[in-house]
C-alpha cells in the first residue's frame, strides 16, 4: 500500500512513548513527513481509506501489545479505535496538523484507559518511555515438552489458543500430519491461524480433540485473578467454554496451571493432572474430558 511506509515511520516515531503520562502526551506530534502528507489533503477512495484505517488499527494494537501483553481490546474496543482513526482522517481535511495531533493523542490515551483502566494507574507517573515486555513465541518442540504432548498421542483436531503471529506449533503439527489450527489476537502472518480474541472465540461443543495454550490463556487468567479490576469471572466462564468444546476423551493442555479453578471441576467429568515444567514457579496441567 502506497501510504504504509509513511504510517510505519509515524508509528515508529512514537514507539514505546508513554501516552498515559500527560507530560509526555504534550510532546507527541506528527512527523514532518506526516505533516506534509496531511497538508496535501489527498482525497482517498472509500476502499483505500478503509484499507488504510485497517492497517493503522492493526499496527497500533500490535504496538500496545508489545508494551504490555496484558492489555485487552475486545471487538467493541477495536471498533471504537477504528472510529477514532476515521475521525482523525476527517479532521485532517478540515484542520491543520498542529491542531489535529494533540486532540488525536488525547483521544487515543482516553480510549486506552477506558478499556484498560489499570494502564492509568500503572503508567501515569511512569517514565516518558516504557520498556516493552517481550512475549516470546517458543519453539514447537519445547512447547510440546512443557505441555506433556508428543505427536503420537495427539487427538485431532487441535486448537492452539494464543498461537502467536507465526503459529510455530501449529505449523509443525500440520507438517507431520496433525489436523491443527491456531487463534491469536494479532493478524496472522501465516495461513494456519485465525485472528480471534480468546475471550470471543466460539469453542463449540464436543468439537476439539486437543486444546493447548502455552504461557497464554492461563497466564492472563492468573493476571486477572490478581488484579482488583480483573475480568477473572469472564476468564473462568471462557475456561469452562473451552472444556465444553472438547470431545469426550479429549484433553486441554496448558501452562501455567490454574489450581484456583481446577479444584472446582467435577472429577466425574474431568481428570486433572499436574506436571512439573522445569520452572520452579509454575506447573503444567492436562485436563481430560471423561464424558
PDB file of C-alpha atoms in Angstrom:
ATOM      1  CA  UNK A   1       0.000   0.000   0.000  1.00  0.00           C
ATOM      2  CA  UNK A   2       1.395   3.381  -1.069  1.00  0.00           C
ATOM      3  CA  UNK A   3       0.957   5.069   2.311  1.00  0.00           C
ATOM      4  CA  UNK A   4       2.068   2.222   4.593  1.00  0.00           C
ATOM      5  CA  UNK A   5       5.749   3.345   4.841  1.00  0.00           C
ATOM      6  CA  UNK A   6       4.618   6.801   6.000  1.00  0.00           C
ATOM      7  CA  UNK A   7       2.390   5.200   8.623  1.00  0.00           C
ATOM      8  CA  UNK A   8       5.132   2.791   9.703  1.00  0.00           C
ATOM      9  CA  UNK A   9       7.562   5.651  10.262  1.00  0.00           C
ATOM     10  CA  UNK A  10       4.951   7.669  12.162  1.00  0.00           C
ATOM     11  CA  UNK A  11       4.248   4.718  14.464  1.00  0.00           C
ATOM     12  CA  UNK A  12       7.974   4.077  14.933  1.00  0.00           C
ATOM     13  CA  UNK A  13       8.443   7.755  15.824  1.00  0.00           C
ATOM     14  CA  UNK A  14       6.245   7.279  18.902  1.00  0.00           C
ATOM     15  CA  UNK A  15       7.087   3.642  19.648  1.00  0.00           C
ATOM     16  CA  UNK A  16       7.169   2.996  23.421  1.00  0.00           C
ATOM     17  CA  UNK A  17       6.120   6.568  24.240  1.00  0.00           C
ATOM     18  CA  UNK A  18       4.043   6.700  27.417  1.00  0.00           C
ATOM     19  CA  UNK A  19       0.774   8.284  26.310  1.00  0.00           C
ATOM     20  CA  UNK A  20      -0.676   7.872  29.811  1.00  0.00           C
ATOM     21  CA  UNK A  21       1.855  10.405  31.075  1.00  0.00           C
ATOM     22  CA  UNK A  22       0.285  13.798  30.365  1.00  0.00           C
ATOM     23  CA  UNK A  23       3.693  15.460  30.254  1.00  0.00           C
ATOM     24  CA  UNK A  24       4.796  13.065  27.529  1.00  0.00           C
ATOM     25  CA  UNK A  25       1.450  13.383  25.757  1.00  0.00           C
ATOM     26  CA  UNK A  26       2.022  17.096  25.280  1.00  0.00           C
ATOM     27  CA  UNK A  27       5.173  16.392  23.240  1.00  0.00           C
ATOM     28  CA  UNK A  28       3.612  13.905  20.837  1.00  0.00           C
ATOM     29  CA  UNK A  29       3.101  15.157  17.312  1.00  0.00           C
ATOM     30  CA  UNK A  30       3.105  14.060  13.707  1.00  0.00           C
ATOM     31  CA  UNK A  31       6.406  13.584  11.906  1.00  0.00           C
ATOM     32  CA  UNK A  32       7.402  16.213   9.301  1.00  0.00           C
ATOM     33  CA  UNK A  33       6.690  13.594   6.639  1.00  0.00           C
ATOM     34  CA  UNK A  34       3.197  13.003   8.027  1.00  0.00           C
ATOM     35  CA  UNK A  35       2.561  16.747   8.244  1.00  0.00           C
ATOM     36  CA  UNK A  36       3.467  17.113   4.560  1.00  0.00           C
ATOM     37  CA  UNK A  37       1.140  14.240   3.722  1.00  0.00           C
ATOM     38  CA  UNK A  38      -1.675  15.882   5.681  1.00  0.00           C
ATOM     39  CA  UNK A  39      -1.025  19.244   4.003  1.00  0.00           C
ATOM     40  CA  UNK A  40      -1.590  17.651   0.592  1.00  0.00           C
ATOM     41  CA  UNK A  41      -5.158  16.794   1.695  1.00  0.00           C
ATOM     42  CA  UNK A  42      -5.371  13.885  -0.686  1.00  0.00           C
ATOM     43  CA  UNK A  43      -8.822  12.533  -1.415  1.00  0.00           C
ATOM     44  CA  UNK A  44      -8.838   8.775  -0.904  1.00  0.00           C
ATOM     45  CA  UNK A  45     -11.369   6.372  -2.340  1.00  0.00           C
ATOM     46  CA  UNK A  46     -13.625   4.747   0.304  1.00  0.00           C
ATOM     47  CA  UNK A  47     -11.980   1.365  -0.350  1.00  0.00           C
ATOM     48  CA  UNK A  48      -8.454   2.750   0.066  1.00  0.00           C
ATOM     49  CA  UNK A  49      -9.426   4.730   3.158  1.00  0.00           C
ATOM     50  CA  UNK A  50     -10.893   1.576   4.715  1.00  0.00           C
ATOM     51  CA  UNK A  51      -7.715  -0.406   3.972  1.00  0.00           C
ATOM     52  CA  UNK A  52      -5.599   2.407   5.364  1.00  0.00           C
ATOM     53  CA  UNK A  53      -7.567   2.548   8.614  1.00  0.00           C
ATOM     54  CA  UNK A  54      -7.425  -1.232   8.946  1.00  0.00           C
ATOM     55  CA  UNK A  55      -3.655  -1.139   8.502  1.00  0.00           C
ATOM     56  CA  UNK A  56      -3.274   1.610  11.120  1.00  0.00           C
ATOM     57  CA  UNK A  57      -5.525  -0.132  13.651  1.00  0.00           C
ATOM     58  CA  UNK A  58      -3.708  -3.472  13.311  1.00  0.00           C
ATOM     59  CA  UNK A  59      -0.328  -1.853  13.855  1.00  0.00           C
ATOM     60  CA  UNK A  60      -1.456   0.387  16.716  1.00  0.00           C
ATOM     61  CA  UNK A  61      -2.816  -2.690  18.512  1.00  0.00           C
ATOM     62  CA  UNK A  62       0.450  -4.509  17.870  1.00  0.00           C
ATOM     63  CA  UNK A  63       2.371  -1.643  19.487  1.00  0.00           C
ATOM     64  CA  UNK A  64       0.153  -1.653  22.564  1.00  0.00           C
ATOM     65  CA  UNK A  65       0.505  -5.429  22.955  1.00  0.00           C
ATOM     66  CA  UNK A  66       4.280  -5.110  22.691  1.00  0.00           C
ATOM     67  CA  UNK A  67       4.269  -2.593  25.540  1.00  0.00           C
ATOM     68  CA  UNK A  68       2.072  -4.747  27.788  1.00  0.00           C
ATOM     69  CA  UNK A  69       0.838  -8.216  26.853  1.00  0.00           C
ATOM     70  CA  UNK A  70      -1.982  -7.886  29.394  1.00  0.00           C
ATOM     71  CA  UNK A  71      -3.708  -5.088  27.518  1.00  0.00           C
ATOM     72  CA  UNK A  72      -7.044  -6.414  26.274  1.00  0.00           C
ATOM     73  CA  UNK A  73      -9.077  -4.987  23.411  1.00  0.00           C
ATOM     74  CA  UNK A  74     -12.317  -6.856  22.670  1.00  0.00           C
ATOM     75  CA  UNK A  75     -14.203  -6.378  19.435  1.00  0.00           C
ATOM     76  CA  UNK A  76     -16.029  -3.274  20.682  1.00  0.00           C
ATOM     77  CA  UNK A  77     -12.740  -1.650  21.650  1.00  0.00           C
ATOM     78  CA  UNK A  78     -11.275  -2.325  18.210  1.00  0.00           C
ATOM     79  CA  UNK A  79     -14.362  -0.847  16.563  1.00  0.00           C
ATOM     80  CA  UNK A  80     -14.025   2.277  18.722  1.00  0.00           C
ATOM     81  CA  UNK A  81     -10.372   2.519  17.705  1.00  0.00           C
ATOM     82  CA  UNK A  82     -11.412   2.356  14.046  1.00  0.00           C
ATOM     83  CA  UNK A  83     -13.879   5.197  14.668  1.00  0.00           C
ATOM     84  CA  UNK A  84     -11.126   7.189  16.361  1.00  0.00           C
ATOM     85  CA  UNK A  85      -8.990   6.953  13.218  1.00  0.00           C
ATOM     86  CA  UNK A  86     -11.950   7.646  10.938  1.00  0.00           C
ATOM     87  CA  UNK A  87     -12.442  10.843  12.931  1.00  0.00           C
ATOM     88  CA  UNK A  88      -8.742  11.637  12.588  1.00  0.00           C
ATOM     89  CA  UNK A  89      -8.921  11.296   8.806  1.00  0.00           C
ATOM     90  CA  UNK A  90     -11.966  13.563   8.699  1.00  0.00           C
ATOM     91  CA  UNK A  91     -10.198  16.209  10.789  1.00  0.00           C
ATOM     92  CA  UNK A  92      -7.130  16.054   8.568  1.00  0.00           C
ATOM     93  CA  UNK A  93      -9.169  17.592   5.754  1.00  0.00           C
ATOM     94  CA  UNK A  94     -10.517  20.467   7.852  1.00  0.00           C
ATOM     95  CA  UNK A  95      -7.774  21.392  10.339  1.00  0.00           C
ATOM     96  CA  UNK A  96      -4.033  21.925  10.460  1.00  0.00           C
ATOM     97  CA  UNK A  97      -1.790  19.122  11.720  1.00  0.00           C
ATOM     98  CA  UNK A  98      -0.748  21.180  14.760  1.00  0.00           C
ATOM     99  CA  UNK A  99      -4.408  21.335  15.808  1.00  0.00           C
ATOM    100  CA  UNK A 100      -5.275  17.748  14.951  1.00  0.00           C
ATOM    101  CA  UNK A 101      -2.403  15.901  16.660  1.00  0.00           C
ATOM    102  CA  UNK A 102      -2.948  16.900  20.333  1.00  0.00           C
ATOM    103  CA  UNK A 103      -6.665  16.145  20.113  1.00  0.00           C
ATOM    104  CA  UNK A 104      -5.981  12.796  18.484  1.00  0.00           C
ATOM    105  CA  UNK A 105      -3.407  11.636  21.022  1.00  0.00           C
ATOM    106  CA  UNK A 106      -5.597  12.670  23.944  1.00  0.00           C
ATOM    107  CA  UNK A 107      -8.466  10.638  22.475  1.00  0.00           C
ATOM    108  CA  UNK A 108      -6.104   7.697  21.995  1.00  0.00           C
ATOM    109  CA  UNK A 109      -4.993   7.946  25.630  1.00  0.00           C
ATOM    110  CA  UNK A 110      -8.590   8.085  26.859  1.00  0.00           C
ATOM    111  CA  UNK A 111      -9.507   5.092  24.701  1.00  0.00           C
ATOM    112  CA  UNK A 112      -6.626   3.044  26.124  1.00  0.00           C
ATOM    113  CA  UNK A 113      -7.513   3.884  29.720  1.00  0.00           C
ATOM    114  CA  UNK A 114     -11.222   3.267  29.138  1.00  0.00           C
ATOM    115  CA  UNK A 115     -10.631  -0.328  28.050  1.00  0.00           C
ATOM    116  CA  UNK A 116      -7.650  -0.946  30.345  1.00  0.00           C
ATOM    117  CA  UNK A 117      -8.152   1.159  33.497  1.00  0.00           C
ATOM    118  CA  UNK A 118      -5.053  -0.348  35.111  1.00  0.00           C
ATOM    119  CA  UNK A 119      -2.963   1.452  32.469  1.00  0.00           C
ATOM    120  CA  UNK A 120      -3.898   4.788  34.027  1.00  0.00           C
ATOM    121  CA  UNK A 121      -2.765   3.583  37.458  1.00  0.00           C
ATOM    122  CA  UNK A 122       0.348   1.871  36.136  1.00  0.00           C
ATOM    123  CA  UNK A 123       1.716   4.431  33.695  1.00  0.00           C
ATOM    124  CA  UNK A 124       0.500   7.924  34.665  1.00  0.00           C
ATOM    125  CA  UNK A 125       3.576   8.508  36.840  1.00  0.00           C
ATOM    126  CA  UNK A 126       5.857   6.222  34.827  1.00  0.00           C
ATOM    127  CA  UNK A 127       8.798   7.463  32.709  1.00  0.00           C
ATOM    128  CA  UNK A 128       8.212   9.111  29.348  1.00  0.00           C
ATOM    129  CA  UNK A 129       9.294   5.933  27.573  1.00  0.00           C
ATOM    130  CA  UNK A 130       8.193   2.427  28.506  1.00  0.00           C
ATOM    131  CA  UNK A 131      10.326  -0.674  28.082  1.00  0.00           C
ATOM    132  CA  UNK A 132       8.313  -3.237  26.083  1.00  0.00           C
ATOM    133  CA  UNK A 133       7.501  -6.570  27.698  1.00  0.00           C
ATOM    134  CA  UNK A 134       8.846  -9.254  25.386  1.00  0.00           C
ATOM    135  CA  UNK A 135       6.362 -12.088  24.847  1.00  0.00           C
ATOM    136  CA  UNK A 136       8.339 -14.751  23.015  1.00  0.00           C
ATOM    137  CA  UNK A 137       6.984 -17.365  20.646  1.00  0.00           C
ATOM    138  CA  UNK A 138       8.681 -20.571  21.739  1.00  0.00           C
ATOM    139  CA  UNK A 139       9.905 -23.411  19.560  1.00  0.00           C
ATOM    140  CA  UNK A 140       7.318 -26.065  18.788  1.00  0.00           C
ATOM    141  CA  UNK A 141       9.217 -28.959  20.378  1.00  0.00           C
ATOM    142  CA  UNK A 142       9.730 -27.015  23.618  1.00  0.00           C
ATOM    143  CA  UNK A 143       6.009 -26.216  23.775  1.00  0.00           C
ATOM    144  CA  UNK A 144       5.125 -29.886  23.283  1.00  0.00           C
ATOM    145  CA  UNK A 145       7.529 -30.883  26.052  1.00  0.00           C
ATOM    146  CA  UNK A 146       6.090 -28.378  28.539  1.00  0.00           C
ATOM    147  CA  UNK A 147       2.508 -29.284  27.617  1.00  0.00           C
ATOM    148  CA  UNK A 148       3.090 -33.042  28.063  1.00  0.00           C
ATOM    149  CA  UNK A 149       2.361 -33.824  24.430  1.00  0.00           C
ATOM    150  CA  UNK A 150       4.033 -35.960  21.810  1.00  0.00           C
ATOM    151  CA  UNK A 151       2.905 -36.165  18.173  1.00  0.00           C
ATOM    152  CA  UNK A 152       1.764 -39.773  18.521  1.00  0.00           C
ATOM    153  CA  UNK A 153      -0.626 -39.048  21.423  1.00  0.00           C
ATOM    154  CA  UNK A 154      -2.349 -36.004  19.930  1.00  0.00           C
ATOM    155  CA  UNK A 155      -6.025 -36.411  19.097  1.00  0.00           C
ATOM    156  CA  UNK A 156      -7.225 -34.045  16.413  1.00  0.00           C
ATOM    157  CA  UNK A 157      -8.442 -31.606  15.611  1.00  0.00           C
ATOM    158  CA  UNK A 158      -6.134 -29.480  17.760  1.00  0.00           C
ATOM    159  CA  UNK A 159      -6.740 -25.841  18.700  1.00  0.00           C
ATOM    160  CA  UNK A 160      -3.798 -23.686  19.827  1.00  0.00           C
ATOM    161  CA  UNK A 161      -5.111 -20.745  21.881  1.00  0.00           C
ATOM    162  CA  UNK A 162      -2.779 -17.754  21.629  1.00  0.00           C
ATOM    163  CA  UNK A 163      -0.649 -19.397  18.943  1.00  0.00           C
ATOM    164  CA  UNK A 164       1.400 -16.271  18.175  1.00  0.00           C
ATOM    165  CA  UNK A 165       1.706 -14.390  14.912  1.00  0.00           C
ATOM    166  CA  UNK A 166       3.822 -17.123  13.329  1.00  0.00           C
ATOM    167  CA  UNK A 167       1.921 -20.111  14.777  1.00  0.00           C
ATOM    168  CA  UNK A 168       5.095 -22.192  15.020  1.00  0.00           C
ATOM    169  CA  UNK A 169       3.463 -25.068  16.918  1.00  0.00           C
ATOM    170  CA  UNK A 170       0.514 -25.275  14.527  1.00  0.00           C
ATOM    171  CA  UNK A 171       2.810 -25.248  11.505  1.00  0.00           C
ATOM    172  CA  UNK A 172       4.959 -28.004  12.971  1.00  0.00           C
ATOM    173  CA  UNK A 173       1.990 -30.212  13.823  1.00  0.00           C
ATOM    174  CA  UNK A 174       0.446 -29.781  10.393  1.00  0.00           C
ATOM    175  CA  UNK A 175       3.773 -30.672   8.797  1.00  0.00           C
ATOM    176  CA  UNK A 176       3.632 -34.087  10.497  1.00  0.00           C
ATOM    177  CA  UNK A 177       0.006 -34.720   9.633  1.00  0.00           C
ATOM    178  CA  UNK A 178      -1.873 -33.433  12.690  1.00  0.00           C
ATOM    179  CA  UNK A 179      -5.068 -31.509  11.951  1.00  0.00           C
ATOM    180  CA  UNK A 180      -4.401 -28.237  13.782  1.00  0.00           C
ATOM    181  CA  UNK A 181      -5.425 -24.589  13.760  1.00  0.00           C
ATOM    182  CA  UNK A 182      -4.498 -21.625  15.942  1.00  0.00           C
ATOM    183  CA  UNK A 183      -6.127 -18.424  17.145  1.00  0.00           C
ATOM    184  CA  UNK A 184      -4.343 -15.226  18.112  1.00  0.00           C
ATOM    185  CA  UNK A 185      -5.441 -11.647  18.668  1.00  0.00           C
ATOM    186  CA  UNK A 186      -2.858 -10.295  16.223  1.00  0.00           C
ATOM    187  CA  UNK A 187      -3.345 -10.531  12.448  1.00  0.00           C
ATOM    188  CA  UNK A 188      -1.821 -13.844  11.348  1.00  0.00           C
ATOM    189  CA  UNK A 189       1.411 -13.859   9.369  1.00  0.00           C
ATOM    190  CA  UNK A 190       0.508 -17.330   8.099  1.00  0.00           C
ATOM    191  CA  UNK A 191      -2.333 -19.374   6.627  1.00  0.00           C
ATOM    192  CA  UNK A 192      -2.859 -21.749   9.558  1.00  0.00           C
ATOM    193  CA  UNK A 193      -4.355 -19.448  12.197  1.00  0.00           C
ATOM    194  CA  UNK A 194      -7.310 -17.127  12.689  1.00  0.00           C
ATOM    195  CA  UNK A 195      -7.456 -13.652  14.216  1.00  0.00           C
ATOM    196  CA  UNK A 196      -9.600 -14.005  17.330  1.00  0.00           C
ATOM    197  CA  UNK A 197      -9.600 -12.810  20.905  1.00  0.00           C
ATOM    198  CA  UNK A 198      -9.667 -15.961  23.041  1.00  0.00           C
ATOM    199  CA  UNK A 199     -12.479 -14.411  25.100  1.00  0.00           C
ATOM    200  CA  UNK A 200     -14.664 -14.140  21.990  1.00  0.00           C
ATOM    201  CA  UNK A 201     -13.839 -17.291  20.016  1.00  0.00           C
ATOM    202  CA  UNK A 202     -16.732 -19.795  19.602  1.00  0.00           C
ATOM    203  CA  UNK A 203     -15.307 -23.006  21.068  1.00  0.00           C
ATOM    204  CA  UNK A 204     -18.399 -25.040  20.224  1.00  0.00           C
ATOM    205  CA  UNK A 205     -19.479 -28.282  21.867  1.00  0.00           C
ATOM    206  CA  UNK A 206     -17.561 -31.570  21.625  1.00  0.00           C
ATOM    207  CA  UNK A 207     -15.585 -30.146  18.709  1.00  0.00           C
ATOM    208  CA  UNK A 208     -11.880 -30.448  19.605  1.00  0.00           C
ATOM    209  CA  UNK A 209      -9.750 -33.493  20.308  1.00  0.00           C
ATOM    210  CA  UNK A 210      -6.985 -31.405  21.877  1.00  0.00           C
ATOM    211  CA  UNK A 211      -6.761 -27.798  23.045  1.00  0.00           C
ATOM    212  CA  UNK A 212      -3.423 -26.259  24.007  1.00  0.00           C
ATOM    213  CA  UNK A 213      -2.239 -22.926  25.387  1.00  0.00           C
ATOM    214  CA  UNK A 214       1.418 -22.338  26.265  1.00  0.00           C
ATOM    215  CA  UNK A 215       2.026 -19.316  28.534  1.00  0.00           C
ATOM    216  CA  UNK A 216      -1.108 -17.762  27.085  1.00  0.00           C
ATOM    217  CA  UNK A 217      -4.668 -18.002  28.357  1.00  0.00           C
ATOM    218  CA  UNK A 218      -3.867 -19.335  31.829  1.00  0.00           C
ATOM    219  CA  UNK A 219      -1.130 -16.735  32.290  1.00  0.00           C
ATOM    220  CA  UNK A 220      -3.663 -13.988  31.611  1.00  0.00           C
ATOM    221  CA  UNK A 221      -6.238 -15.747  33.816  1.00  0.00           C
ATOM    222  CA  UNK A 222      -3.753 -15.505  36.719  1.00  0.00           C
ATOM    223  CA  UNK A 223      -3.160 -11.838  35.950  1.00  0.00           C
ATOM    224  CA  UNK A 224      -6.878 -11.013  36.021  1.00  0.00           C
ATOM    225  CA  UNK A 225      -7.421 -13.074  39.165  1.00  0.00           C
ATOM    226  CA  UNK A 226      -4.834 -10.949  40.993  1.00  0.00           C
ATOM    227  CA  UNK A 227      -5.985  -7.577  39.654  1.00  0.00           C
ATOM    228  CA  UNK A 228      -8.620  -5.648  41.593  1.00  0.00           C
ATOM    229  CA  UNK A 229     -10.345  -4.690  38.335  1.00  0.00           C
ATOM    230  CA  UNK A 230      -9.640  -8.017  36.605  1.00  0.00           C
ATOM    231  CA  UNK A 231     -12.168  -9.915  34.488  1.00  0.00           C
ATOM    232  CA  UNK A 232     -11.499 -13.219  36.261  1.00  0.00           C
ATOM    233  CA  UNK A 233     -15.178 -14.243  36.118  1.00  0.00           C
ATOM    234  CA  UNK A 234     -15.155 -13.830  32.345  1.00  0.00           C
ATOM    235  CA  UNK A 235     -11.944 -15.846  32.151  1.00  0.00           C
ATOM    236  CA  UNK A 236     -13.491 -18.573  34.309  1.00  0.00           C
ATOM    237  CA  UNK A 237     -16.534 -18.697  32.029  1.00  0.00           C
ATOM    238  CA  UNK A 238     -14.346 -18.990  28.925  1.00  0.00           C
ATOM    239  CA  UNK A 239     -12.293 -21.700  30.627  1.00  0.00           C
ATOM    240  CA  UNK A 240     -15.461 -23.742  31.015  1.00  0.00           C
ATOM    241  CA  UNK A 241     -16.383 -22.992  27.390  1.00  0.00           C
ATOM    242  CA  UNK A 242     -13.037 -24.473  26.343  1.00  0.00           C
ATOM    243  CA  UNK A 243     -13.728 -27.635  28.317  1.00  0.00           C
ATOM    244  CA  UNK A 244     -17.187 -27.815  26.777  1.00  0.00           C
ATOM    245  CA  UNK A 245     -15.531 -27.597  23.364  1.00  0.00           C
ATOM    246  CA  UNK A 246     -13.590 -30.835  23.991  1.00  0.00           C
ATOM    247  CA  UNK A 247     -14.821 -34.142  22.637  1.00  0.00           C
ATOM    248  CA  UNK A 248     -15.264 -36.909  25.235  1.00  0.00           C
ATOM    249  CA  UNK A 249     -11.760 -38.263  25.741  1.00  0.00           C
ATOM    250  CA  UNK A 250     -10.259 -35.001  24.520  1.00  0.00           C
ATOM    251  CA  UNK A 251      -7.755 -33.036  26.585  1.00  0.00           C
ATOM    252  CA  UNK A 252      -6.802 -29.451  27.404  1.00  0.00           C
ATOM    253  CA  UNK A 253      -3.048 -28.932  27.897  1.00  0.00           C
ATOM    254  CA  UNK A 254      -1.862 -25.610  29.312  1.00  0.00           C
ATOM    255  CA  UNK A 255       0.822 -23.906  31.350  1.00  0.00           C
ATOM    256  CA  UNK A 256       0.941 -22.382  33.876  1.00  0.00           C
ATOM    257  CA  UNK A 257      -1.592 -24.407  35.828  1.00  0.00           C
ATOM    258  CA  UNK A 258      -4.771 -22.924  37.290  1.00  0.00           C
ATOM    259  CA  UNK A 259      -5.370 -24.502  40.726  1.00  0.00           C
ATOM    260  CA  UNK A 260      -7.694 -21.600  41.546  1.00  0.00           C
ATOM    261  CA  UNK A 261     -10.332 -23.106  39.235  1.00  0.00           C
ATOM    262  CA  UNK A 262      -9.122 -26.687  38.698  1.00  0.00           C
ATOM    263  CA  UNK A 263     -10.106 -27.651  42.257  1.00  0.00           C
ATOM    264  CA  UNK A 264     -13.760 -26.893  41.480  1.00  0.00           C
ATOM    265  CA  UNK A 265     -14.023 -29.254  38.498  1.00  0.00           C
ATOM    266  CA  UNK A 266     -16.273 -32.293  38.852  1.00  0.00           C
ATOM    267  CA  UNK A 267     -13.934 -35.298  38.944  1.00  0.00           C
ATOM    268  CA  UNK A 268     -16.650 -37.485  37.432  1.00  0.00           C
ATOM    269  CA  UNK A 269     -16.495 -35.296  34.329  1.00  0.00           C
ATOM    270  CA  UNK A 270     -12.817 -34.348  34.219  1.00  0.00           C
ATOM    271  CA  UNK A 271      -9.481 -35.900  35.095  1.00  0.00           C
ATOM    272  CA  UNK A 272      -6.975 -33.247  36.224  1.00  0.00           C
ATOM    273  CA  UNK A 273      -3.230 -33.977  36.126  1.00  0.00           C
ATOM    274  CA  UNK A 274      -0.415 -31.609  37.099  1.00  0.00           C
ATOM    275  CA  UNK A 275       3.166 -31.876  35.855  1.00  0.00           C
ATOM    276  CA  UNK A 276       6.447 -30.102  36.656  1.00  0.00           C
ATOM    277  CA  UNK A 277       7.826 -27.968  33.848  1.00  0.00           C
ATOM    278  CA  UNK A 278      11.405 -27.492  34.968  1.00  0.00           C
ATOM    279  CA  UNK A 279      10.499 -23.985  36.138  1.00  0.00           C
ATOM    280  CA  UNK A 280      10.108 -23.719  39.898  1.00  0.00           C
ATOM    281  CA  UNK A 281       7.401 -21.060  39.651  1.00  0.00           C
ATOM    282  CA  UNK A 282       4.800 -22.857  37.539  1.00  0.00           C
ATOM    283  CA  UNK A 283       3.457 -26.243  36.516  1.00  0.00           C
ATOM    284  CA  UNK A 284       1.573 -27.593  33.509  1.00  0.00           C
ATOM    285  CA  UNK A 285      -1.927 -29.056  33.648  1.00  0.00           C
ATOM    286  CA  UNK A 286      -3.671 -31.651  31.495  1.00  0.00           C
ATOM    287  CA  UNK A 287      -7.450 -31.893  31.830  1.00  0.00           C
ATOM    288  CA  UNK A 288      -9.105 -34.870  30.136  1.00  0.00           C
ATOM    289  CA  UNK A 289     -12.838 -34.821  29.477  1.00  0.00           C
ATOM    290  CA  UNK A 290     -14.206 -38.159  30.678  1.00  0.00           C
ATOM    291  CA  UNK A 291     -17.698 -37.989  29.240  1.00  0.00           C
TER     292      UNK A 291
END
